[in-house]
Amino acid sequence: MTAAIECLHAHKSFREPADREDRANRRGGRGFAALRVLDLVAPRKVRVDAVKDVSFQVKKGEIFGILGPNGSGKSTLIRLIATLLTPDSGTVTVFGQDVVSDRLAVRRCINRVSVEAAFFKRLSALENLEYAARLYGLDAREGKRRAEDILERLGFLHKKMTVPLENLSRGMQQKVAIARALMTAPVALLLDEPTTGLDPVSKREVQDFVLEVRETHDTTVILTTHDMQEAERLCDRIAVIHGGEFVAMDTPESLKASFADERGRVPTLEEVFFRLTGSNVDDWMREQGE
Amino acid sequence: MSKVRGESLVDKVKSSYALVQRNYNLVRRDAGWELVFIVYEVVNVLTIGFIGVNGPKETMNERVLYLVAGALLWGFLSALFHEVAESVAWERWEGTIEYSFMAPQPRGVYMFGVCMWGILYGFVRTAICLAAVTLAFQISLAGANLWAALLTLAASSLAFLGMGLAAAVLPLISPEKGSPATHIFQAVVLLVSGVYYDVSVLPAWVRPLSYVSPATYTLRAARAALLEGAGVRALAPDLIILLALGVVLIPMGFAVFSAGERYAMRTGKLKRNG
């Protein structure tokens, strides 16, 4: 059976500005002042692997979670599936369609909610949604009706729908982003930290809605998150990505069970995450602050 | 399930209307600023027109019309170019570029919408300026061939849209430097195209650039239509050049933009913050 979403040995790297440390290392350390002249010939950009040889399959109707620290490659992976980046090597397919050669066909199947609520913020929720409906080939009236239904379902007040988004909270904006993505009834939904910045009630409403969408439409979902409780609640399987590589992939229960200690104590998902990414709570807090 | 439109040409045009409606909503939302820009443009055209009031009275109408025609035509063409060339920069600024570019539409649908908006926006702004200028200077257009002038404007729009499409690639491949580069390009076109003077006054080393600028032919043909009442037959050489430039520049601009988009997707420059 064809997987809904399949990544096979996907690899993506970028050229990024080299920092002083990198450049010093490349010229053989910072000990010799005379060697500093080599800074002139040391590369100003270095190749950074954002996603390294990642392979996985997601079944139709599955909610697949990707956990990882900041900069671990989660969003790059989502962008590869969303046809916003082309892989350097390997293949990525959505319902059998290749993200490079069948880009338009893939785009008809998917939609995405990114961590930043990307809108024309001077426009209202309804104006943004009308734009999205038309551009995505929906009947504008039908799209608007669906978006209003979804927004109401997410607890978004009707009177706020005509207020410029710049005057709404981040949580409200994120709800509009979710409504915009679901308005097109995608068969595959890419959620890149969709609940970041939401209050606990809104977070719960969004999580319930994701589960409902999966139940009612058999939608396949890839979810990246920092919230371990969210991952445990929503995801059928979880992959942990670190330094661009998948370091673990299993159901939440199996992941935790595989790290049980000799006395049989099963750790929390958070503890598993820290062990897999080689970080501790202090590192984690520092990274979140960056 | 939502009703998704089909693949017909009419459906594509309807989808591209999304850009027109979005930009209209943005203009409506920022109506105060829009008013400021229009007032500035009207004052700018009037200021240039008053330069022509100096000198012999019997040729004043001709002088004022020469300058005002240049200012109005440049206003239209530069608005057209700006709206198309800056469309990507706007999307970057708002952070919506990934969402817009992820839409299941060929890129031509998006760019067609941008061009439709550019034409409408440029036309409305120019019409407002024209009304103000006509009132201020009591210009006589009795001997002018307005249809020929409009035809010239339509023919030149194609070439300017093509240049705009090519220039739109700059903010796509260089998030920081792309937008300023489009302004430099626009400024060079202004310099070499004879907007307020005949291109014969340009230094010899600059003049070759005027031959490749569509604005040169637009201004020459439009002025001939407005000042001398020249008909389509007399303007044919310039109109053919403009159409030929359009036929070459639109596919070329689109090809350049598509290549730029592929580069941005390979290097990750489509991302919001570069």
Short mmCIF file of C-alpha atoms in Angstrom, two decimals, chain B:
data_model
loop_
_atom_site.label_atom_id
_atom_site.label_comp_id
_atom_site.label_asym_id
_atom_site.label_seq_id
_atom_site.Cartn_x
_atom_site.Cartn_y
_atom_site.Cartn_z
CA MET B 1 -15.73 19.11 1.33
CA SER B 2 -15.32 22.55 -0.24
CA LYS B 3 -16.02 23.04 -3.88
CA VAL B 4 -12.69 23.37 -5.62
CA ARG B 5 -12.77 25.11 -8.96
CA GLY B 6 -11.65 23.28 -12.06
CA GLU B 7 -8.74 23.85 -14.35
CA SER B 8 -10.33 26.01 -17.05
CA LEU B 9 -8.87 29.33 -18.07
CA VAL B 10 -11.86 31.12 -16.53
CA ASP B 11 -11.18 29.36 -13.23
CA LYS B 12 -7.55 30.44 -13.36
CA VAL B 13 -8.56 34.06 -14.01
CA LYS B 14 -10.97 33.84 -11.06
CA SER B 15 -8.14 32.56 -8.86
CA SER B 16 -5.82 35.33 -9.99
CA TYR B 17 -8.55 37.82 -9.01
CA ALA B 18 -7.58 36.92 -5.41
CA LEU B 19 -4.56 39.21 -5.80
CA VAL B 20 -6.67 42.10 -7.13
CA GLN B 21 -9.16 41.79 -4.29
CA ARG B 22 -6.42 41.44 -1.65
CA ASN B 23 -4.55 44.51 -2.86
CA TYR B 24 -7.77 46.50 -3.13
CA ASN B 25 -8.55 45.60 0.49
CA LEU B 26 -5.06 46.70 1.52
CA VAL B 27 -5.43 50.03 -0.29
CA ARG B 28 -8.87 50.53 1.30
CA ARG B 29 -7.45 49.73 4.74
CA ASP B 30 -4.60 52.22 4.22
CA ALA B 31 -6.78 54.83 2.52
CA GLY B 32 -5.10 57.65 4.46
CA TRP B 33 -1.67 56.77 3.13
CA GLU B 34 -3.07 56.23 -0.34
CA LEU B 35 -4.49 59.76 -0.24
CA VAL B 36 -1.06 61.09 0.78
CA PHE B 37 0.61 59.30 -2.16
CA ILE B 38 -1.96 60.58 -4.66
CA VAL B 39 -1.72 64.16 -3.36
CA TYR B 40 2.07 63.93 -3.61
CA GLU B 41 1.86 62.62 -7.16
CA VAL B 42 -0.64 65.30 -8.22
CA VAL B 43 1.58 68.02 -6.72
CA ASN B 44 4.61 66.50 -8.42
CA VAL B 45 2.90 66.52 -11.85
CA LEU B 46 1.66 70.10 -11.30
CA THR B 47 5.15 71.23 -10.29
CA ILE B 48 6.64 69.74 -13.44
CA GLY B 49 3.82 71.27 -15.51
CA PHE B 50 4.52 74.76 -14.11
CA ILE B 51 8.06 74.55 -15.49
CA GLY B 52 6.43 74.70 -18.92
CA VAL B 53 4.47 77.85 -18.08
CA ASN B 54 7.69 79.87 -18.41
CA GLY B 55 8.56 81.09 -21.89
CA PRO B 56 6.62 82.33 -24.95
CA LYS B 57 2.85 82.30 -24.37
CA GLU B 58 1.97 80.99 -27.86
CA THR B 59 3.83 77.68 -27.31
CA MET B 60 2.96 77.32 -23.63
CA ASN B 61 0.22 74.70 -24.20
CA GLU B 62 2.68 72.56 -26.15
CA ARG B 63 5.42 72.87 -23.50
CA VAL B 64 3.12 72.14 -20.59
CA LEU B 65 1.56 69.20 -22.42
CA TYR B 66 5.02 67.83 -23.27
CA LEU B 67 6.09 67.88 -19.61
CA VAL B 68 2.75 66.81 -18.16
CA ALA B 69 2.43 63.93 -20.64
CA GLY B 70 5.89 62.75 -19.54
CA ALA B 71 4.98 62.99 -15.86
CA LEU B 72 1.64 61.23 -16.29
CA LEU B 73 2.98 58.46 -18.51
CA TRP B 74 5.89 57.90 -16.19
CA GLY B 75 3.47 57.86 -13.25
CA PHE B 76 1.46 55.11 -14.92
CA LEU B 77 4.40 53.04 -16.12
CA SER B 78 6.33 53.33 -12.87
CA ALA B 79 3.22 52.38 -10.84
CA LEU B 80 2.77 49.37 -13.10
CA PHE B 81 6.41 48.36 -12.75
CA HIS B 82 6.46 49.03 -9.02
CA GLU B 83 3.33 47.01 -8.24
CA VAL B 84 4.63 43.98 -10.14
CA ALA B 85 8.27 44.22 -9.10
CA GLU B 86 7.46 44.86 -5.43
CA SER B 87 4.80 42.16 -5.14
CA VAL B 88 7.31 39.64 -3.82
CA ALA B 89 8.94 42.19 -1.52
CA TRP B 90 5.49 42.89 -0.02
CA GLU B 91 4.85 39.20 0.55
CA ARG B 92 8.24 38.91 2.23
CA TRP B 93 7.54 41.91 4.41
CA GLU B 94 4.22 40.47 5.54
CA GLY B 95 5.65 36.96 5.89
CA THR B 96 3.02 35.50 3.56
CA ILE B 97 5.27 34.47 0.68
CA GLU B 98 5.40 30.80 1.58
CA TYR B 99 1.64 30.58 1.97
CA SER B 100 0.96 32.36 -1.33
CA PHE B 101 3.56 30.32 -3.20
CA MET B 102 2.25 27.05 -1.76
CA ALA B 103 -1.13 27.60 -3.43
CA PRO B 104 -1.99 24.85 -5.93
CA GLN B 105 -1.83 27.20 -8.88
CA PRO B 106 0.73 27.62 -11.64
CA ARG B 107 2.90 30.66 -10.89
CA GLY B 108 1.40 32.36 -13.94
CA VAL B 109 -1.93 32.63 -12.12
CA TYR B 110 -0.31 34.54 -9.28
CA MET B 111 1.67 36.79 -11.60
CA PHE B 112 -1.34 37.45 -13.83
CA GLY B 113 -3.26 38.64 -10.75
CA VAL B 114 -0.37 40.91 -9.78
CA CYS B 115 -0.28 42.36 -13.33
CA MET B 116 -4.07 42.88 -13.42
CA TRP B 117 -3.84 44.81 -10.18
CA GLY B 118 -0.85 46.83 -11.43
CA ILE B 119 -2.76 47.95 -14.53
CA LEU B 120 -5.91 48.87 -12.59
CA TYR B 121 -4.03 50.68 -9.84
CA GLY B 122 -1.78 52.58 -12.26
CA PHE B 123 -4.74 53.55 -14.42
CA VAL B 124 -6.83 54.91 -11.52
CA ARG B 125 -3.93 56.91 -10.10
CA THR B 126 -3.07 58.36 -13.51
CA ALA B 127 -6.72 59.24 -14.19
CA ILE B 128 -6.88 61.20 -10.92
CA CYS B 129 -3.67 63.07 -11.80
CA LEU B 130 -4.93 63.77 -15.31
CA ALA B 131 -8.15 65.27 -13.93
CA ALA B 132 -6.17 67.51 -11.56
CA VAL B 133 -3.77 68.62 -14.31
CA THR B 134 -6.57 69.37 -16.76
CA LEU B 135 -8.26 71.59 -14.17
CA ALA B 136 -5.02 73.36 -13.19
CA PHE B 137 -3.61 74.15 -16.63
CA GLN B 138 -6.73 74.34 -18.82
CA ILE B 139 -4.77 72.31 -21.36
CA SER B 140 -6.31 72.09 -24.79
CA LEU B 141 -6.50 68.55 -26.13
CA ALA B 142 -8.48 69.65 -29.20
CA GLY B 143 -5.89 68.42 -31.69
CA ALA B 144 -4.85 65.35 -29.70
CA ASN B 145 -5.51 61.78 -30.79
CA LEU B 146 -6.50 60.30 -27.43
CA TRP B 147 -7.28 56.84 -28.79
CA ALA B 148 -3.81 56.56 -30.30
CA ALA B 149 -2.32 57.69 -26.97
CA LEU B 150 -4.34 55.07 -25.10
CA LEU B 151 -3.30 52.40 -27.58
CA THR B 152 0.33 53.38 -27.00
CA LEU B 153 -0.18 53.04 -23.27
CA ALA B 154 -1.73 49.59 -23.70
CA ALA B 155 1.11 48.42 -25.94
CA SER B 156 3.76 49.70 -23.55
CA SER B 157 2.05 48.06 -20.57
CA LEU B 158 3.06 44.64 -21.89
CA ALA B 159 6.74 45.57 -21.99
CA PHE B 160 6.62 47.13 -18.52
CA LEU B 161 4.85 44.11 -17.09
CA GLY B 162 7.62 41.96 -18.55
CA MET B 163 10.28 44.16 -16.94
CA GLY B 164 8.35 44.08 -13.66
CA LEU B 165 8.19 40.28 -13.74
CA ALA B 166 11.94 40.07 -14.28
CA ALA B 167 12.62 42.63 -11.55
CA ALA B 168 10.32 40.79 -9.10
CA VAL B 169 12.92 38.05 -9.02
CA LEU B 170 15.36 40.33 -7.18
CA PRO B 171 13.55 40.34 -3.80
CA LEU B 172 13.01 36.61 -4.31
CA ILE B 173 16.69 35.70 -4.59
CA SER B 174 18.07 38.42 -2.33
CA PRO B 175 15.74 39.24 0.58
CA GLU B 176 17.83 42.18 1.80
CA LYS B 177 19.16 43.76 -1.39
CA GLY B 178 16.49 42.78 -3.92
CA SER B 179 13.98 45.51 -3.26
CA PRO B 180 16.49 48.40 -3.34
CA ALA B 181 17.84 46.99 -6.61
CA THR B 182 14.40 47.29 -8.25
CA HIS B 183 14.35 50.98 -7.29
CA ILE B 184 17.76 51.53 -8.89
CA PHE B 185 16.55 49.81 -12.05
CA GLN B 186 13.44 52.02 -12.11
CA ALA B 187 15.58 55.15 -11.64
CA VAL B 188 17.84 54.21 -14.55
CA VAL B 189 14.79 53.76 -16.82
CA LEU B 190 13.60 57.23 -15.76
CA LEU B 191 16.98 58.73 -16.63
CA VAL B 192 17.42 57.18 -20.07
CA SER B 193 13.87 57.26 -21.43
CA GLY B 194 13.36 60.98 -22.04
CA VAL B 195 10.51 61.45 -19.58
CA TYR B 196 11.02 65.24 -19.28
CA TYR B 197 13.45 65.87 -22.14
CA ASP B 198 14.30 64.48 -25.54
CA VAL B 199 16.73 61.56 -25.41
CA SER B 200 18.97 63.47 -27.88
CA VAL B 201 20.23 65.59 -24.95
CA LEU B 202 21.66 62.52 -23.20
CA PRO B 203 25.43 61.99 -23.31
CA ALA B 204 26.46 59.67 -26.14
CA TRP B 205 27.49 56.88 -23.75
CA VAL B 206 24.04 56.84 -22.10
CA ARG B 207 22.00 57.07 -25.28
CA PRO B 208 22.21 53.37 -26.28
CA LEU B 209 20.30 52.55 -23.10
CA SER B 210 17.42 54.71 -24.31
CA TYR B 211 17.05 52.46 -27.37
CA VAL B 212 16.30 49.41 -25.23
CA SER B 213 13.96 51.17 -22.80
CA PRO B 214 10.29 50.68 -23.75
CA ALA B 215 9.51 54.00 -22.05
CA THR B 216 11.44 55.84 -24.80
CA TYR B 217 9.06 54.57 -27.50
CA THR B 218 6.01 55.00 -25.26
CA LEU B 219 6.79 58.65 -24.57
CA ARG B 220 7.68 59.44 -28.16
CA ALA B 221 4.50 57.85 -29.54
CA ALA B 222 2.19 59.19 -26.84
CA ARG B 223 3.55 62.73 -27.23
CA ALA B 224 3.12 62.51 -30.98
CA ALA B 225 -0.50 61.46 -30.43
CA LEU B 226 -1.19 64.17 -27.85
CA LEU B 227 0.76 67.08 -29.30
CA GLU B 228 0.51 66.45 -33.02
CA GLY B 229 -2.62 64.32 -33.22
CA ALA B 230 -0.64 61.51 -34.85
CA GLY B 231 -2.72 58.48 -35.81
CA VAL B 232 -2.06 54.77 -35.42
CA ARG B 233 -0.52 54.56 -38.89
CA ALA B 234 2.05 57.25 -38.07
CA LEU B 235 2.80 55.63 -34.70
CA ALA B 236 3.04 52.12 -36.16
CA PRO B 237 6.87 51.84 -35.99
CA ASP B 238 6.92 52.70 -32.28
CA LEU B 239 3.86 50.57 -31.54
CA ILE B 240 5.43 47.57 -33.29
CA ILE B 241 8.63 48.02 -31.29
CA LEU B 242 6.61 48.21 -28.05
CA LEU B 243 4.61 45.12 -28.91
CA ALA B 244 7.78 43.27 -29.90
CA LEU B 245 9.41 44.26 -26.62
CA GLY B 246 6.31 43.04 -24.78
CA VAL B 247 6.29 39.74 -26.66
CA VAL B 248 9.95 39.24 -25.75
CA LEU B 249 9.94 40.67 -22.22
CA ILE B 250 6.84 38.95 -20.79
CA PRO B 251 7.98 35.36 -21.45
CA MET B 252 11.54 36.36 -20.55
CA GLY B 253 10.41 38.01 -17.31
CA PHE B 254 8.34 34.97 -16.44
CA ALA B 255 11.23 32.60 -17.23
CA VAL B 256 13.60 34.69 -15.10
CA PHE B 257 11.09 34.69 -12.25
CA SER B 258 10.56 30.92 -12.49
CA ALA B 259 14.32 30.31 -12.47
CA GLY B 260 14.61 32.62 -9.45
CA GLU B 261 11.89 30.70 -7.64
CA ARG B 262 13.64 27.39 -8.29
CA TYR B 263 16.87 28.91 -6.94
CA ALA B 264 15.04 30.21 -3.85
CA MET B 265 13.55 26.77 -3.21
CA ARG B 266 16.95 25.14 -3.58
CA THR B 267 18.76 27.56 -1.30
CA GLY B 268 16.00 28.19 1.24
CA LYS B 269 15.59 31.87 0.38
CA LEU B 270 11.82 31.56 0.17
CA LYS B 271 11.83 31.40 3.93
CA ARG B 272 10.44 34.44 5.68
CA ASN B 273 13.62 35.88 7.07
CA GLY B 274 15.91 34.93 4.25
#
